[in-house]
Short mmCIF file of C-alpha atoms in Angstrom, two decimals:
data_model
loop_
_atom_site.label_atom_id
_atom_site.label_comp_id
_atom_site.label_asym_id
_atom_site.label_seq_id
_atom_site.Cartn_x
_atom_site.Cartn_y
_atom_site.Cartn_z
CA MET G 1 0.00 0.00 0.00
CA SER G 2 1.41 3.38 -0.94
CA GLN G 3 2.06 5.96 1.78
CA THR G 4 0.15 9.24 1.72
CA VAL G 5 2.61 12.12 1.74
CA ILE G 6 1.24 15.36 3.17
CA PRO G 7 2.86 18.28 1.34
CA PHE G 8 5.19 20.58 3.22
CA GLY G 9 3.21 23.45 4.76
CA ASP G 10 -0.15 21.67 4.56
CA PRO G 11 -2.54 22.68 7.42
CA LYS G 12 -3.13 19.00 8.29
CA ALA G 13 0.60 18.56 8.91
CA ILE G 14 0.75 21.68 11.05
CA LYS G 15 -2.08 20.44 13.28
CA ARG G 16 -0.69 16.92 13.56
CA TRP G 17 2.94 17.85 14.26
CA SER G 18 2.17 20.68 16.68
CA ALA G 19 0.19 18.17 18.76
CA ASP G 20 3.02 15.63 18.45
CA LEU G 21 5.54 18.21 19.63
CA ALA G 22 3.44 19.06 22.70
CA VAL G 23 3.24 15.38 23.66
CA ASP G 24 6.97 14.89 23.09
CA VAL G 25 7.90 17.83 25.33
CA ARG G 26 5.52 16.71 28.06
CA LYS G 27 6.95 13.17 28.06
CA LYS G 28 10.54 14.41 28.30
CA SER G 29 10.19 17.26 30.79
CA TYR G 30 11.47 16.56 34.31
CA PHE G 31 8.93 18.88 35.92
CA GLU G 32 5.99 17.78 33.76
CA GLN G 33 6.52 14.14 34.67
CA ARG G 34 6.60 14.78 38.42
CA PHE G 35 5.47 18.11 39.70
CA ILE G 36 3.16 20.01 37.33
CA GLY G 37 -0.63 19.77 37.56
CA THR G 38 -3.73 21.94 37.40
CA SER G 39 -4.85 21.56 41.02
CA GLU G 40 -3.76 23.73 43.94
CA ASN G 41 -2.25 20.57 45.43
CA SER G 42 0.42 20.49 42.71
CA ILE G 43 4.02 21.49 43.36
CA ILE G 44 3.92 23.59 40.18
CA GLN G 45 0.40 24.68 39.31
CA ARG G 46 -0.52 25.01 35.65
CA LYS G 47 -2.88 27.94 35.23
CA THR G 48 -5.23 27.26 32.33
CA GLU G 49 -7.31 30.45 32.11
CA LEU G 50 -5.42 31.83 29.11
CA GLU G 51 -5.78 28.59 27.13
CA SER G 52 -9.40 29.54 26.45
CA ASP G 53 -9.57 33.27 27.17
CA ALA G 54 -7.86 36.26 25.59
CA GLY G 55 -5.19 38.18 27.46
CA ASP G 56 -1.58 37.89 28.56
CA THR G 57 -1.83 38.00 32.38
CA ILE G 58 -3.30 35.73 35.06
CA SER G 59 -3.77 37.06 38.59
CA PHE G 60 -4.24 34.66 41.50
CA ASP G 61 -4.97 35.27 45.17
CA LEU G 62 -4.02 33.89 48.55
CA SER G 63 -6.67 34.39 51.24
CA VAL G 64 -5.14 35.53 54.52
CA HIS G 65 -6.18 33.80 57.76
CA LEU G 66 -8.45 35.70 60.14
CA ARG G 67 -6.57 36.96 63.21
CA GLY G 68 -9.05 39.14 65.12
CA LYS G 69 -10.08 38.34 68.70
CA PRO G 70 -13.47 36.60 69.09
CA THR G 71 -16.48 38.16 70.78
CA TYR G 72 -17.63 36.47 74.00
CA GLY G 73 -21.07 36.15 75.54
CA ASP G 74 -23.63 38.80 74.66
CA ALA G 75 -21.08 41.44 73.75
CA ARG G 76 -22.00 43.05 70.43
CA VAL G 77 -20.23 41.64 67.38
CA GLU G 78 -21.69 44.24 65.04
CA GLY G 79 -19.06 46.76 64.04
CA LYS G 80 -16.23 44.34 64.80
CA GLU G 81 -16.26 42.59 61.43
CA GLU G 82 -12.78 41.66 60.21
CA ASN G 83 -12.09 42.47 56.58
CA LEU G 84 -11.22 39.55 54.35
CA ARG G 85 -7.65 40.09 53.14
CA PHE G 86 -5.97 38.73 50.05
CA TYR G 87 -2.43 38.70 48.73
CA THR G 88 -2.21 38.70 44.94
CA ASP G 89 0.40 37.47 42.48
CA LYS G 90 0.35 37.38 38.70
CA VAL G 91 2.07 35.58 35.85
CA MET G 92 2.39 36.96 32.32
CA ILE G 93 2.88 35.10 29.06
CA ASP G 94 4.78 35.79 25.86
CA GLN G 95 5.77 33.99 22.68
CA VAL G 96 8.88 31.78 22.53
CA ARG G 97 10.05 30.37 19.18
CA THR G 98 12.96 28.69 17.46
CA ALA G 99 13.44 27.26 13.96
CA VAL G 100 15.34 24.52 12.15
CA SER G 101 16.33 24.03 8.51
CA ALA G 102 16.60 20.74 6.64
CA GLY G 103 19.27 22.14 4.31
CA GLY G 104 19.32 22.46 0.55
CA ARG G 105 18.13 19.79 -1.86
CA MET G 106 21.63 18.61 -2.83
CA SER G 107 22.64 18.01 0.80
CA ARG G 108 19.30 16.50 1.84
CA LYS G 109 18.49 12.82 1.41
CA ARG G 110 15.46 12.52 3.66
CA THR G 111 11.75 12.24 2.98
CA VAL G 112 9.35 14.95 4.08
CA HIS G 113 8.00 12.63 6.80
CA ASN G 114 11.49 11.95 8.18
CA ILE G 115 12.33 15.65 8.15
CA ARG G 116 9.26 16.32 10.27
CA ARG G 117 9.99 13.47 12.67
CA ILE G 118 13.61 14.50 13.14
CA ALA G 119 12.58 18.13 13.59
CA ARG G 120 9.99 17.12 16.18
CA ASP G 121 12.56 15.09 18.13
CA ARG G 122 15.17 17.86 18.14
CA LEU G 123 12.64 20.61 18.85
CA GLY G 124 11.13 18.46 21.60
CA ASP G 125 14.59 18.08 23.16
CA TYR G 126 15.18 21.81 22.87
CA PHE G 127 11.89 22.95 24.39
CA TYR G 128 11.78 20.46 27.28
CA LYS G 129 15.34 21.39 28.20
CA PHE G 130 14.55 25.09 27.89
CA THR G 131 11.39 24.99 30.02
CA ASP G 132 13.01 22.80 32.70
CA GLU G 133 15.95 25.19 32.90
CA LEU G 134 13.63 28.18 33.18
CA LEU G 135 11.72 26.55 36.02
CA PHE G 136 14.94 25.89 37.94
CA ILE G 137 16.00 29.51 37.36
CA TYR G 138 12.66 31.01 38.40
CA LEU G 139 12.17 28.78 41.45
CA SER G 140 15.73 29.55 42.57
CA GLY G 141 15.44 33.25 41.83
CA ALA G 142 18.87 33.19 40.17
CA ARG G 143 20.51 32.19 36.89
CA GLY G 144 23.74 30.92 38.50
CA ILE G 145 26.85 29.76 36.65
CA ASN G 146 25.46 26.61 34.98
CA LEU G 147 27.37 26.43 31.70
CA ASP G 148 25.06 24.39 29.49
CA PHE G 149 21.86 26.40 29.82
CA VAL G 150 20.13 27.83 26.77
CA GLU G 151 19.85 31.24 28.43
CA THR G 152 23.06 33.18 29.13
CA PRO G 153 24.23 34.26 32.62
CA ASP G 154 22.73 37.73 32.18
CA PHE G 155 19.19 36.31 31.89
CA ALA G 156 16.80 38.27 34.11
CA GLY G 157 13.45 36.74 33.16
CA PHE G 158 11.01 36.92 30.26
CA ALA G 159 7.40 37.91 29.53
CA GLY G 160 7.63 40.55 32.25
CA ASN G 161 8.17 37.93 34.98
CA PRO G 162 11.40 38.94 36.76
CA LEU G 163 13.68 36.63 38.72
CA GLU G 164 13.03 37.14 42.43
CA ALA G 165 15.67 36.22 45.01
CA PRO G 166 14.53 34.30 48.11
CA ASP G 167 13.44 36.46 51.03
CA THR G 168 15.05 35.93 54.43
CA GLU G 169 12.22 33.71 55.70
CA HIS G 170 12.58 31.33 52.74
CA ILE G 171 16.27 30.52 52.65
CA LEU G 172 18.54 28.44 54.85
CA TYR G 173 22.14 27.33 54.64
CA GLY G 174 24.08 24.14 55.15
CA GLY G 175 26.10 23.41 58.27
CA VAL G 176 26.54 26.32 60.67
CA ALA G 177 26.34 29.00 57.97
CA THR G 178 23.75 31.74 58.36
CA SER G 179 24.45 33.75 55.21
CA LYS G 180 26.09 33.64 51.81
CA ALA G 181 29.25 35.25 53.18
CA SER G 182 29.53 32.85 56.13
CA LEU G 183 29.16 29.65 54.09
CA ALA G 184 32.33 27.55 54.35
CA ALA G 185 33.39 24.62 52.19
CA THR G 186 32.41 22.28 55.04
CA ASP G 187 28.79 23.51 55.17
CA ILE G 188 27.45 20.78 52.92
CA MET G 189 24.14 19.01 52.35
CA ALA G 190 23.20 16.48 55.03
CA PRO G 191 20.05 14.84 56.45
CA LEU G 192 19.93 17.40 59.26
CA VAL G 193 19.56 20.20 56.68
CA ILE G 194 16.34 18.58 55.43
CA GLU G 195 15.05 18.22 59.00
CA ARG G 196 15.76 21.91 59.57
CA ALA G 197 13.80 22.78 56.43
CA VAL G 198 10.78 20.78 57.65
CA GLU G 199 10.95 22.60 60.97
CA LYS G 200 11.26 25.97 59.26
CA ALA G 201 8.25 25.30 57.04
CA ALA G 202 6.10 24.22 59.99
CA MET G 203 7.02 27.18 62.23
CA MET G 204 7.12 29.93 59.62
CA GLN G 205 3.81 31.60 60.48
CA ALA G 206 4.18 30.93 64.20
CA GLU G 207 7.37 33.00 64.18
CA ASN G 208 6.04 35.71 61.85
CA PRO G 209 2.23 35.94 61.45
CA GLU G 210 2.65 38.11 58.35
CA VAL G 211 4.26 35.20 56.46
CA ALA G 212 1.99 32.68 54.74
CA ASN G 213 2.65 29.16 55.95
CA MET G 214 4.07 26.69 53.47
CA VAL G 215 1.59 23.94 52.67
CA PRO G 216 2.72 20.37 51.91
CA THR G 217 1.20 18.47 49.03
CA SER G 218 -1.30 15.84 50.13
CA ILE G 219 -0.80 12.33 48.71
CA ASP G 220 -3.16 9.52 49.76
CA GLY G 221 -3.74 11.14 53.13
CA ASP G 222 -0.07 11.85 53.84
CA ASP G 223 1.55 15.27 53.64
CA HIS G 224 4.78 15.55 51.68
CA TYR G 225 7.35 18.10 50.67
CA VAL G 226 9.91 17.47 47.94
CA THR G 227 13.53 18.56 47.77
CA VAL G 228 15.42 18.71 44.49
CA MET G 229 19.17 19.00 45.00
CA SER G 230 22.19 19.10 42.73
CA GLU G 231 24.23 16.02 41.88
CA TYR G 232 27.04 17.32 44.09
CA GLN G 233 24.66 17.89 47.00
CA ALA G 234 23.22 14.39 46.56
CA THR G 235 26.71 12.87 46.86
CA ASP G 236 27.30 14.88 50.04
CA MET G 237 23.92 13.77 51.40
CA ARG G 238 24.60 10.07 50.84
CA THR G 239 28.09 10.38 52.33
CA ALA G 240 26.83 12.22 55.41
CA ALA G 241 24.00 9.72 55.90
CA GLY G 242 26.34 6.74 55.87
CA GLY G 243 24.59 3.53 56.92
CA THR G 244 21.28 5.30 57.48
CA TRP G 245 20.88 6.06 53.77
CA ILE G 246 19.21 2.71 53.17
CA ASP G 247 16.57 3.67 55.75
CA PHE G 248 15.69 6.74 53.69
CA GLN G 249 15.34 4.56 50.60
CA LYS G 250 13.12 2.11 52.47
CA ALA G 251 10.94 4.95 53.73
CA ALA G 252 10.22 6.08 50.17
CA ALA G 253 9.57 2.54 48.97
CA ALA G 254 7.07 1.94 51.79
CA ALA G 255 5.25 5.29 51.57
CA GLU G 256 1.48 5.18 51.04
CA GLY G 257 1.71 7.46 48.00
CA ARG G 258 4.77 5.84 46.45
CA ASN G 259 3.02 5.47 43.08
CA ASN G 260 2.38 9.21 42.85
CA PRO G 261 4.52 11.03 40.26
CA ILE G 262 6.39 13.03 42.96
CA PHE G 263 8.16 9.78 43.92
CA LYS G 264 9.30 9.02 40.35
CA GLY G 265 13.08 8.65 40.33
CA GLY G 266 13.32 9.73 43.97
CA LEU G 267 16.45 9.07 46.01
CA GLY G 268 14.66 8.41 49.29
CA MET G 269 12.56 10.13 51.92
CA ILE G 270 13.40 11.95 55.15
CA ASN G 271 10.57 12.97 57.49
CA ASN G 272 8.07 12.73 54.59
CA VAL G 273 10.28 14.86 52.34
CA VAL G 274 10.80 13.09 49.00
CA LEU G 275 14.39 13.60 47.85
CA HIS G 276 15.40 14.14 44.23
CA LYS G 277 18.54 15.19 42.41
CA HIS G 278 19.01 17.01 39.11
CA ARG G 279 21.98 18.32 37.20
CA ASN G 280 20.25 21.65 36.51
CA CYS G 281 20.00 22.83 40.11
CA ILE G 282 21.47 26.32 40.18
CA ARG G 283 25.15 26.53 41.09
CA PHE G 284 27.34 29.42 42.26
CA ASN G 285 31.07 30.04 42.77
CA ASP G 286 31.13 33.20 44.87
CA TYR G 287 30.05 32.13 48.37
CA GLY G 288 32.07 32.45 51.58
CA ALA G 289 34.05 35.30 53.09
CA GLY G 290 36.46 35.22 50.17
CA ALA G 291 33.69 34.85 47.55
CA ASN G 292 35.40 31.67 46.32
CA VAL G 293 33.32 28.80 47.76
CA GLU G 294 31.40 26.70 45.23
CA ALA G 295 27.75 26.26 46.20
CA ALA G 296 24.43 24.95 44.93
CA ARG G 297 20.81 25.81 45.67
CA ALA G 298 18.46 22.93 46.48
CA LEU G 299 14.71 23.55 46.28
CA PHE G 300 12.54 22.47 49.22
CA MET G 301 9.01 22.69 47.82
CA GLY G 302 5.42 22.34 48.91
CA ARG G 303 2.24 22.94 46.95
CA GLN G 304 2.14 25.93 44.59
CA ALA G 305 5.87 26.54 44.76
CA GLY G 306 5.55 27.96 41.26
CA VAL G 307 3.07 28.57 38.48
CA ILE G 308 3.22 28.07 34.73
CA ALA G 309 0.66 29.36 32.26
CA TYR G 310 0.18 28.69 28.56
CA GLY G 311 -1.63 30.64 25.90
CA THR G 312 -2.64 28.88 22.71
CA ALA G 313 -1.78 29.11 19.07
CA ASN G 314 -4.75 28.04 16.94
CA GLY G 315 -6.15 26.10 19.89
CA LEU G 316 -2.93 24.12 20.36
CA ARG G 317 -0.32 24.51 23.11
CA PHE G 318 2.59 24.40 20.65
CA ASP G 319 2.79 26.11 17.29
CA TRP G 320 4.33 24.39 14.24
CA GLN G 321 4.90 26.23 10.98
CA GLU G 322 6.45 24.91 7.77
CA THR G 323 7.90 26.87 4.89
CA GLU G 324 10.15 26.31 1.90
CA LYS G 325 12.92 28.86 1.52
CA ASP G 326 15.12 29.61 -1.48
CA TYR G 327 12.34 28.99 -4.02
CA GLY G 328 11.42 25.60 -2.57
CA ASN G 329 14.99 24.35 -2.22
CA GLU G 330 15.22 24.45 1.59
CA PRO G 331 12.45 23.16 3.91
CA ALA G 332 12.38 24.94 7.29
CA ILE G 333 10.24 24.47 10.37
CA SER G 334 9.48 26.99 13.08
CA ALA G 335 7.98 25.93 16.41
CA GLY G 336 7.18 27.61 19.66
CA PHE G 337 4.70 28.27 22.41
CA ILE G 338 3.10 31.11 24.32
CA ALA G 339 3.81 30.78 28.03
CA GLY G 340 5.05 32.32 31.23
CA MET G 341 6.26 30.98 34.56
CA LYS G 342 7.37 32.22 37.93
CA LYS G 343 7.84 31.39 41.58
CA ALA G 344 4.61 31.96 43.54
CA ARG G 345 5.12 35.00 45.74
CA PHE G 346 2.70 36.86 48.01
CA ASN G 347 3.23 40.04 50.04
CA ASN G 348 6.80 40.20 48.65
CA LYS G 349 7.66 36.81 50.12
CA ASP G 350 8.05 33.37 48.58
CA PHE G 351 5.17 31.01 49.24
CA GLY G 352 5.85 27.36 48.46
CA VAL G 353 9.64 27.05 48.26
CA ILE G 354 12.59 27.33 50.63
CA SER G 355 15.99 27.69 48.98
CA ILE G 356 18.68 25.56 50.61
CA ASP G 357 22.18 26.86 49.86
CA THR G 358 25.08 24.56 50.71
CA ALA G 359 28.68 24.24 49.70
CA ALA G 360 28.80 21.85 46.74
CA LYS G 361 31.57 20.86 44.36
CA LYS G 362 32.51 17.88 42.23
CA HIS G 363 34.06 14.93 44.03
CA SER G 364 36.05 13.35 41.21
#
């Protein structure tokens, strides 16, 4: 049976391959596989309002707990009403595109179908890597020194969503360090650092009523946080744990919600904190009193640590356009999406993430 070849630039191809690209990116993305969902219980919440409505901005609110004294007995409550208070954040979206060329006819020995498939694979690799990197950057509030990122070290955000450094209530340091300048090479990642983060999250509002409490994600009746650390930090963690590391692995394997995506590829679990590692965690080389200590920023996250929003192109999350340049000699494909992302932040303070800065360097 002969194969139907859809001409380059045909609308049917554009619809089919834009959908294919969206699926490919979603399957490959580290965050999509584990942490992104539409509910408020998600670590990264996908805001969907702009997928069906016009506009380039989504605003979202956090309702502040009531704090007024109650009224006792028959004392009048009228006139003592407490105003409902809200903190508001917003995420804006913009277009992101890139393009590939199949080369001229004399250097090209591929069918139209193969050109599309190869382009989808490479564009899928590019966009999943790009969006994962952006999420690490936004959640960390810093670009860092990571060498293999798509964006350069001077990146300061896109779509009007700036990078926002952690506030003082949402950052802690390894070892005995209490600041960037006081971090020594010995202040590394260890199980105690995770325990301190759990304590900090639980006591945040008790110590400062103006700070919104972090909220763990609820999985099968259990509350969990997740921590994503760098490869270097993970090595330090395992070394510091010694013989107890196997207990952390057993805890994750026995957890009630172990089949939930937040456990996928996890290292273990400490005090209901699911541990992960990733090469893209933001790294630095200017910590310590001499600004020469290598460091990394782990992300301790609860629900709504960040938000991501997509617009649509022709009703599809990804856009796919085909053209033939040089009078039909050179097929080229452009793809992209309309999106924005940021760390959730209310009242000028982070909401669902604590940055954990520790000394971290390669061990080989």
